[in-house]
Amino acid sequence: MNTTSRWVSAVWLALAAACWGLGTVMTKHALDGVSPFTLTVVQLAASAIFLWTLVAVQRLRLPPRREMIQPAVTGLLEPGLTITFAVLGLKLTTASITTLIFASQPILIILLAWRVLRERLTRPLIALSALAVIGVVLVAGVNPGDGNSGTLTGNALIVASLFACSLYLVLARRMVMTLDPLLLVALQQIVGLAWVLLVWPIELTQIGLAGLTAIPPGAWLWAAASGIVYYALGFWFYVSGLKGTPASLAALFLSLTSIFGVGGAYVFLGERLFPIQWIGAVLILLAVFGVSRPQPAEVEAAHRQSPISNYQLPLSSHRRPS
């Protein structure tokens, strides 16, 4: 990959992290008036409408039905199972433990990319991933020794959510090489929406239809807007970045989400930032900057593939005169 392509991919991935971070803040605000699964249904419905509108505007051609099945089915992983496990798990564990578990996502993605996609594991990549994990924990302000570890079932559900999300991001890298990023995400989110609609009645039996009618119009609009930012734009941008970046390298950009999330909470929700969080942000930025730079092996490979280094004289010039 040349330097320009690497930086273009980095911009896409950073924009995705910004959408996820700010989308998380918007979702947190929306949860004040909308229950979790109901909120997710509205978010995914708004996201699907937005994405398929763009597909129609760009006049993207759908591939044969058989070629759409596998990409669409991955929508069961994300957003389908990822959301389901997370919502159920959060009822049985704490937000701090959830943050700690998801902080390990870059390392899990690297391992999955190595196992599934046969991507290389390098010491610098592992070191930068560890740096990013430490940064996420510091930015989130999590205290591992706060004495509240949640239940085993709750923690297991959060781990399952993490695995489903990470596996999705790895598989998306393979699929985006043959399918347009916008179309890929649109297919996946339709399936994800269908799954959430199947589990939504579980929540409806608890809140009843009266709970839906009590939701003010502003909350519905806020939920829809957060869905477009988080699900439509966030995943579209990330998958676009995956097209030019190995999944193992793109994983480190996920740590930027915590910076945008905490920053958005500071600006829009008035939450206070502590010095330790700024230190964590610096560690994350260092990790992302390190992974964005061309590695020595890539520079050497680019030199070998350059027109000058590959130029050879015509065969006739090597012949001796008779």
JSON list of C-alpha atoms in Angstrom, two decimals, residues 77-237:
[
{"chain": "A", "resi": 77, "resn": "LEU", "atom": "CA", "xyz": [-23.01, -10.76, 14.15]},
{"chain": "A", "resi": 78, "resn": "GLU", "atom": "CA", "xyz": [-23.06, -6.97, 14.00]},
{"chain": "A", "resi": 79, "resn": "PRO", "atom": "CA", "xyz": [-25.40, -5.34, 14.78]},
{"chain": "A", "resi": 80, "resn": "GLY", "atom": "CA", "xyz": [-27.60, -8.39, 15.59]},
{"chain": "A", "resi": 81, "resn": "LEU", "atom": "CA", "xyz": [-25.89, -10.52, 18.24]},
{"chain": "A", "resi": 82, "resn": "THR", "atom": "CA", "xyz": [-23.51, -7.76, 19.33]},
{"chain": "A", "resi": 83, "resn": "ILE", "atom": "CA", "xyz": [-26.38, -5.55, 20.44]},
{"chain": "A", "resi": 84, "resn": "THR", "atom": "CA", "xyz": [-28.45, -8.37, 21.92]},
{"chain": "A", "resi": 85, "resn": "PHE", "atom": "CA", "xyz": [-25.63, -9.71, 24.08]},
{"chain": "A", "resi": 86, "resn": "ALA", "atom": "CA", "xyz": [-24.57, -6.20, 25.13]},
{"chain": "A", "resi": 87, "resn": "VAL", "atom": "CA", "xyz": [-28.05, -5.08, 26.20]},
{"chain": "A", "resi": 88, "resn": "LEU", "atom": "CA", "xyz": [-28.68, -8.28, 28.16]},
{"chain": "A", "resi": 89, "resn": "GLY", "atom": "CA", "xyz": [-25.18, -8.26, 29.65]},
{"chain": "A", "resi": 90, "resn": "LEU", "atom": "CA", "xyz": [-25.36, -4.65, 30.84]},
{"chain": "A", "resi": 91, "resn": "LYS", "atom": "CA", "xyz": [-28.33, -5.60, 33.00]},
{"chain": "A", "resi": 92, "resn": "LEU", "atom": "CA", "xyz": [-26.12, -8.08, 34.89]},
{"chain": "A", "resi": 93, "resn": "THR", "atom": "CA", "xyz": [-22.79, -6.28, 35.04]},
{"chain": "A", "resi": 94, "resn": "THR", "atom": "CA", "xyz": [-21.38, -2.77, 35.34]},
{"chain": "A", "resi": 95, "resn": "ALA", "atom": "CA", "xyz": [-20.43, -0.19, 32.72]},
{"chain": "A", "resi": 96, "resn": "SER", "atom": "CA", "xyz": [-16.87, -0.20, 34.07]},
{"chain": "A", "resi": 97, "resn": "ILE", "atom": "CA", "xyz": [-16.43, -3.93, 33.55]},
{"chain": "A", "resi": 98, "resn": "THR", "atom": "CA", "xyz": [-17.97, -3.61, 30.08]},
{"chain": "A", "resi": 99, "resn": "THR", "atom": "CA", "xyz": [-15.46, -0.90, 29.21]},
{"chain": "A", "resi": 100, "resn": "LEU", "atom": "CA", "xyz": [-12.57, -3.02, 30.48]},
{"chain": "A", "resi": 101, "resn": "ILE", "atom": "CA", "xyz": [-13.69, -6.01, 28.42]},
{"chain": "A", "resi": 102, "resn": "PHE", "atom": "CA", "xyz": [-14.13, -3.99, 25.24]},
{"chain": "A", "resi": 103, "resn": "ALA", "atom": "CA", "xyz": [-10.77, -2.30, 25.78]},
{"chain": "A", "resi": 104, "resn": "SER", "atom": "CA", "xyz": [-9.19, -5.59, 24.72]},
{"chain": "A", "resi": 105, "resn": "GLN", "atom": "CA", "xyz": [-10.90, -5.49, 21.33]},
{"chain": "A", "resi": 106, "resn": "PRO", "atom": "CA", "xyz": [-7.83, -4.42, 19.29]},
{"chain": "A", "resi": 107, "resn": "ILE", "atom": "CA", "xyz": [-5.87, -7.42, 20.56]},
{"chain": "A", "resi": 108, "resn": "LEU", "atom": "CA", "xyz": [-8.77, -9.81, 19.90]},
{"chain": "A", "resi": 109, "resn": "ILE", "atom": "CA", "xyz": [-9.17, -8.49, 16.35]},
{"chain": "A", "resi": 110, "resn": "ILE", "atom": "CA", "xyz": [-5.45, -8.89, 15.71]},
{"chain": "A", "resi": 111, "resn": "LEU", "atom": "CA", "xyz": [-5.62, -12.52, 16.84]},
{"chain": "A", "resi": 112, "resn": "LEU", "atom": "CA", "xyz": [-8.73, -13.20, 14.75]},
{"chain": "A", "resi": 113, "resn": "ALA", "atom": "CA", "xyz": [-7.17, -11.51, 11.71]},
{"chain": "A", "resi": 114, "resn": "TRP", "atom": "CA", "xyz": [-4.09, -13.69, 12.14]},
{"chain": "A", "resi": 115, "resn": "ARG", "atom": "CA", "xyz": [-6.20, -16.84, 12.44]},
{"chain": "A", "resi": 116, "resn": "VAL", "atom": "CA", "xyz": [-8.94, -16.12, 9.88]},
{"chain": "A", "resi": 117, "resn": "LEU", "atom": "CA", "xyz": [-7.22, -13.86, 7.33]},
{"chain": "A", "resi": 118, "resn": "ARG", "atom": "CA", "xyz": [-3.65, -15.07, 7.87]},
{"chain": "A", "resi": 119, "resn": "GLU", "atom": "CA", "xyz": [-2.46, -11.52, 8.56]},
{"chain": "A", "resi": 120, "resn": "ARG", "atom": "CA", "xyz": [1.02, -11.20, 10.03]},
{"chain": "A", "resi": 121, "resn": "LEU", "atom": "CA", "xyz": [1.62, -10.70, 13.74]},
{"chain": "A", "resi": 122, "resn": "THR", "atom": "CA", "xyz": [4.51, -8.33, 14.41]},
{"chain": "A", "resi": 123, "resn": "ARG", "atom": "CA", "xyz": [6.03, -7.15, 17.67]},
{"chain": "A", "resi": 124, "resn": "PRO", "atom": "CA", "xyz": [5.46, -3.44, 16.92]},
{"chain": "A", "resi": 125, "resn": "LEU", "atom": "CA", "xyz": [1.78, -4.12, 16.19]},
{"chain": "A", "resi": 126, "resn": "ILE", "atom": "CA", "xyz": [1.30, -6.05, 19.42]},
{"chain": "A", "resi": 127, "resn": "ALA", "atom": "CA", "xyz": [3.12, -3.34, 21.39]},
{"chain": "A", "resi": 128, "resn": "LEU", "atom": "CA", "xyz": [1.01, -0.57, 19.84]},
{"chain": "A", "resi": 129, "resn": "SER", "atom": "CA", "xyz": [-2.15, -2.57, 20.57]},
{"chain": "A", "resi": 130, "resn": "ALA", "atom": "CA", "xyz": [-1.18, -2.91, 24.23]},
{"chain": "A", "resi": 131, "resn": "LEU", "atom": "CA", "xyz": [-0.50, 0.84, 24.34]},
{"chain": "A", "resi": 132, "resn": "ALA", "atom": "CA", "xyz": [-3.95, 1.52, 22.88]},
{"chain": "A", "resi": 133, "resn": "VAL", "atom": "CA", "xyz": [-5.62, -0.79, 25.41]},
{"chain": "A", "resi": 134, "resn": "ILE", "atom": "CA", "xyz": [-3.95, 1.04, 28.31]},
{"chain": "A", "resi": 135, "resn": "GLY", "atom": "CA", "xyz": [-5.04, 4.34, 26.78]},
{"chain": "A", "resi": 136, "resn": "VAL", "atom": "CA", "xyz": [-8.67, 3.23, 26.49]},
{"chain": "A", "resi": 137, "resn": "VAL", "atom": "CA", "xyz": [-8.75, 2.14, 30.14]},
{"chain": "A", "resi": 138, "resn": "LEU", "atom": "CA", "xyz": [-7.32, 5.49, 31.24]},
{"chain": "A", "resi": 139, "resn": "VAL", "atom": "CA", "xyz": [-9.66, 7.55, 29.05]},
{"chain": "A", "resi": 140, "resn": "ALA", "atom": "CA", "xyz": [-12.68, 5.61, 30.29]},
{"chain": "A", "resi": 141, "resn": "GLY", "atom": "CA", "xyz": [-11.65, 6.36, 33.87]},
{"chain": "A", "resi": 142, "resn": "VAL", "atom": "CA", "xyz": [-12.11, 2.74, 34.87]},
{"chain": "A", "resi": 143, "resn": "ASN", "atom": "CA", "xyz": [-10.77, 1.50, 38.18]},
{"chain": "A", "resi": 144, "resn": "PRO", "atom": "CA", "xyz": [-10.17, -2.27, 37.91]},
{"chain": "A", "resi": 145, "resn": "GLY", "atom": "CA", "xyz": [-10.12, -2.57, 41.68]},
{"chain": "A", "resi": 146, "resn": "ASP", "atom": "CA", "xyz": [-13.40, -0.86, 42.44]},
{"chain": "A", "resi": 147, "resn": "GLY", "atom": "CA", "xyz": [-14.74, -4.09, 43.95]},
{"chain": "A", "resi": 148, "resn": "ASN", "atom": "CA", "xyz": [-17.77, -4.37, 41.67]},
{"chain": "A", "resi": 149, "resn": "SER", "atom": "CA", "xyz": [-17.09, -7.14, 39.15]},
{"chain": "A", "resi": 150, "resn": "GLY", "atom": "CA", "xyz": [-20.65, -7.87, 38.02]},
{"chain": "A", "resi": 151, "resn": "THR", "atom": "CA", "xyz": [-22.06, -11.37, 37.63]},
{"chain": "A", "resi": 152, "resn": "LEU", "atom": "CA", "xyz": [-20.41, -14.21, 35.73]},
{"chain": "A", "resi": 153, "resn": "THR", "atom": "CA", "xyz": [-23.37, -14.42, 33.34]},
{"chain": "A", "resi": 154, "resn": "GLY", "atom": "CA", "xyz": [-23.32, -10.69, 32.66]},
{"chain": "A", "resi": 155, "resn": "ASN", "atom": "CA", "xyz": [-19.59, -10.66, 32.00]},
{"chain": "A", "resi": 156, "resn": "ALA", "atom": "CA", "xyz": [-19.92, -13.71, 29.73]},
{"chain": "A", "resi": 157, "resn": "LEU", "atom": "CA", "xyz": [-22.59, -11.95, 27.67]},
{"chain": "A", "resi": 158, "resn": "ILE", "atom": "CA", "xyz": [-20.35, -8.90, 27.27]},
{"chain": "A", "resi": 159, "resn": "VAL", "atom": "CA", "xyz": [-17.48, -11.14, 26.15]},
{"chain": "A", "resi": 160, "resn": "ALA", "atom": "CA", "xyz": [-19.84, -12.79, 23.63]},
{"chain": "A", "resi": 161, "resn": "SER", "atom": "CA", "xyz": [-20.82, -9.34, 22.36]},
{"chain": "A", "resi": 162, "resn": "LEU", "atom": "CA", "xyz": [-17.16, -8.41, 22.00]},
{"chain": "A", "resi": 163, "resn": "PHE", "atom": "CA", "xyz": [-16.38, -11.60, 20.09]},
{"chain": "A", "resi": 164, "resn": "ALA", "atom": "CA", "xyz": [-19.33, -11.17, 17.70]},
{"chain": "A", "resi": 165, "resn": "CYS", "atom": "CA", "xyz": [-18.35, -7.58, 16.95]},
{"chain": "A", "resi": 166, "resn": "SER", "atom": "CA", "xyz": [-14.66, -8.40, 16.48]},
{"chain": "A", "resi": 167, "resn": "LEU", "atom": "CA", "xyz": [-15.37, -11.37, 14.21]},
{"chain": "A", "resi": 168, "resn": "TYR", "atom": "CA", "xyz": [-17.66, -9.18, 12.11]},
{"chain": "A", "resi": 169, "resn": "LEU", "atom": "CA", "xyz": [-14.93, -6.57, 11.63]},
{"chain": "A", "resi": 170, "resn": "VAL", "atom": "CA", "xyz": [-12.47, -9.25, 10.53]},
{"chain": "A", "resi": 171, "resn": "LEU", "atom": "CA", "xyz": [-14.89, -10.87, 8.08]},
{"chain": "A", "resi": 172, "resn": "ALA", "atom": "CA", "xyz": [-15.86, -7.45, 6.70]},
{"chain": "A", "resi": 173, "resn": "ARG", "atom": "CA", "xyz": [-12.25, -6.96, 5.62]},
{"chain": "A", "resi": 174, "resn": "ARG", "atom": "CA", "xyz": [-12.49, -10.01, 3.37]},
{"chain": "A", "resi": 175, "resn": "MET", "atom": "CA", "xyz": [-15.90, -9.12, 1.94]},
{"chain": "A", "resi": 176, "resn": "VAL", "atom": "CA", "xyz": [-15.20, -5.47, 1.19]},
{"chain": "A", "resi": 177, "resn": "MET", "atom": "CA", "xyz": [-12.52, -6.51, -1.29]},
{"chain": "A", "resi": 178, "resn": "THR", "atom": "CA", "xyz": [-15.24, -7.72, -3.68]},
{"chain": "A", "resi": 179, "resn": "LEU", "atom": "CA", "xyz": [-18.28, -5.65, -2.66]},
{"chain": "A", "resi": 180, "resn": "ASP", "atom": "CA", "xyz": [-18.89, -1.90, -2.44]},
{"chain": "A", "resi": 181, "resn": "PRO", "atom": "CA", "xyz": [-18.60, -0.74, 1.22]},
{"chain": "A", "resi": 182, "resn": "LEU", "atom": "CA", "xyz": [-21.93, 1.10, 1.15]},
{"chain": "A", "resi": 183, "resn": "LEU", "atom": "CA", "xyz": [-23.78, -1.87, -0.29]},
{"chain": "A", "resi": 184, "resn": "LEU", "atom": "CA", "xyz": [-22.08, -4.28, 2.11]},
{"chain": "A", "resi": 185, "resn": "VAL", "atom": "CA", "xyz": [-23.11, -2.28, 5.20]},
{"chain": "A", "resi": 186, "resn": "ALA", "atom": "CA", "xyz": [-26.64, -1.76, 3.85]},
{"chain": "A", "resi": 187, "resn": "LEU", "atom": "CA", "xyz": [-27.12, -5.52, 3.40]},
{"chain": "A", "resi": 188, "resn": "GLN", "atom": "CA", "xyz": [-25.74, -6.28, 6.85]},
{"chain": "A", "resi": 189, "resn": "GLN", "atom": "CA", "xyz": [-27.90, -3.76, 8.65]},
{"chain": "A", "resi": 190, "resn": "ILE", "atom": "CA", "xyz": [-31.10, -4.98, 7.02]},
{"chain": "A", "resi": 191, "resn": "VAL", "atom": "CA", "xyz": [-30.39, -8.43, 8.49]},
{"chain": "A", "resi": 192, "resn": "GLY", "atom": "CA", "xyz": [-29.39, -6.87, 11.82]},
{"chain": "A", "resi": 193, "resn": "LEU", "atom": "CA", "xyz": [-32.66, -4.93, 11.90]},
{"chain": "A", "resi": 194, "resn": "ALA", "atom": "CA", "xyz": [-34.64, -8.10, 11.18]},
{"chain": "A", "resi": 195, "resn": "TRP", "atom": "CA", "xyz": [-32.92, -9.84, 14.10]},
{"chain": "A", "resi": 196, "resn": "VAL", "atom": "CA", "xyz": [-33.60, -7.00, 16.53]},
{"chain": "A", "resi": 197, "resn": "LEU", "atom": "CA", "xyz": [-37.25, -6.95, 15.46]},
{"chain": "A", "resi": 198, "resn": "LEU", "atom": "CA", "xyz": [-37.45, -10.62, 16.42]},
{"chain": "A", "resi": 199, "resn": "VAL", "atom": "CA", "xyz": [-36.15, -10.02, 19.96]},
{"chain": "A", "resi": 200, "resn": "TRP", "atom": "CA", "xyz": [-37.96, -6.69, 20.45]},
{"chain": "A", "resi": 201, "resn": "PRO", "atom": "CA", "xyz": [-41.19, -8.35, 21.73]},
{"chain": "A", "resi": 202, "resn": "ILE", "atom": "CA", "xyz": [-39.25, -9.53, 24.79]},
{"chain": "A", "resi": 203, "resn": "GLU", "atom": "CA", "xyz": [-38.95, -5.90, 25.86]},
{"chain": "A", "resi": 204, "resn": "LEU", "atom": "CA", "xyz": [-42.44, -4.95, 24.68]},
{"chain": "A", "resi": 205, "resn": "THR", "atom": "CA", "xyz": [-43.97, -7.46, 27.09]},
{"chain": "A", "resi": 206, "resn": "GLN", "atom": "CA", "xyz": [-42.34, -5.50, 29.92]},
{"chain": "A", "resi": 207, "resn": "ILE", "atom": "CA", "xyz": [-43.02, -1.91, 28.87]},
{"chain": "A", "resi": 208, "resn": "GLY", "atom": "CA", "xyz": [-46.29, -2.48, 26.98]},
{"chain": "A", "resi": 209, "resn": "LEU", "atom": "CA", "xyz": [-47.65, -0.34, 24.17]},
{"chain": "A", "resi": 210, "resn": "ALA", "atom": "CA", "xyz": [-48.33, 2.40, 26.69]},
{"chain": "A", "resi": 211, "resn": "GLY", "atom": "CA", "xyz": [-44.58, 2.73, 27.13]},
{"chain": "A", "resi": 212, "resn": "LEU", "atom": "CA", "xyz": [-44.19, 3.44, 23.42]},
{"chain": "A", "resi": 213, "resn": "THR", "atom": "CA", "xyz": [-46.93, 6.06, 23.30]},
{"chain": "A", "resi": 214, "resn": "ALA", "atom": "CA", "xyz": [-45.37, 7.84, 26.27]},
{"chain": "A", "resi": 215, "resn": "ILE", "atom": "CA", "xyz": [-42.16, 8.53, 24.34]},
{"chain": "A", "resi": 216, "resn": "PRO", "atom": "CA", "xyz": [-42.10, 12.19, 23.23]},
{"chain": "A", "resi": 217, "resn": "PRO", "atom": "CA", "xyz": [-41.61, 13.03, 19.51]},
{"chain": "A", "resi": 218, "resn": "GLY", "atom": "CA", "xyz": [-38.26, 14.65, 20.22]},
{"chain": "A", "resi": 219, "resn": "ALA", "atom": "CA", "xyz": [-36.92, 11.40, 21.65]},
{"chain": "A", "resi": 220, "resn": "TRP", "atom": "CA", "xyz": [-37.90, 9.51, 18.49]},
{"chain": "A", "resi": 221, "resn": "LEU", "atom": "CA", "xyz": [-36.07, 12.06, 16.33]},
{"chain": "A", "resi": 222, "resn": "TRP", "atom": "CA", "xyz": [-33.01, 11.96, 18.56]},
{"chain": "A", "resi": 223, "resn": "ALA", "atom": "CA", "xyz": [-32.98, 8.16, 18.41]},
{"chain": "A", "resi": 224, "resn": "ALA", "atom": "CA", "xyz": [-33.18, 8.21, 14.60]},
{"chain": "A", "resi": 225, "resn": "ALA", "atom": "CA", "xyz": [-30.38, 10.77, 14.33]},
{"chain": "A", "resi": 226, "resn": "SER", "atom": "CA", "xyz": [-28.13, 8.75, 16.63]},
{"chain": "A", "resi": 227, "resn": "GLY", "atom": "CA", "xyz": [-28.77, 5.67, 14.49]},
{"chain": "A", "resi": 228, "resn": "ILE", "atom": "CA", "xyz": [-27.67, 7.43, 11.31]},
{"chain": "A", "resi": 229, "resn": "VAL", "atom": "CA", "xyz": [-24.50, 8.73, 12.97]},
{"chain": "A", "resi": 230, "resn": "TYR", "atom": "CA", "xyz": [-23.56, 5.54, 14.82]},
{"chain": "A", "resi": 231, "resn": "TYR", "atom": "CA", "xyz": [-24.71, 2.73, 12.54]},
{"chain": "A", "resi": 232, "resn": "ALA", "atom": "CA", "xyz": [-24.96, 4.19, 9.03]},
{"chain": "A", "resi": 233, "resn": "LEU", "atom": "CA", "xyz": [-22.02, 6.59, 8.90]},
{"chain": "A", "resi": 234, "resn": "GLY", "atom": "CA", "xyz": [-19.86, 4.82, 11.48]},
{"chain": "A", "resi": 235, "resn": "PHE", "atom": "CA", "xyz": [-19.90, 1.40, 9.84]},
{"chain": "A", "resi": 236, "resn": "TRP", "atom": "CA", "xyz": [-19.84, 2.78, 6.29]},
{"chain": "A", "resi": 237, "resn": "PHE", "atom": "CA", "xyz": [-16.72, 4.80, 7.05]}
]
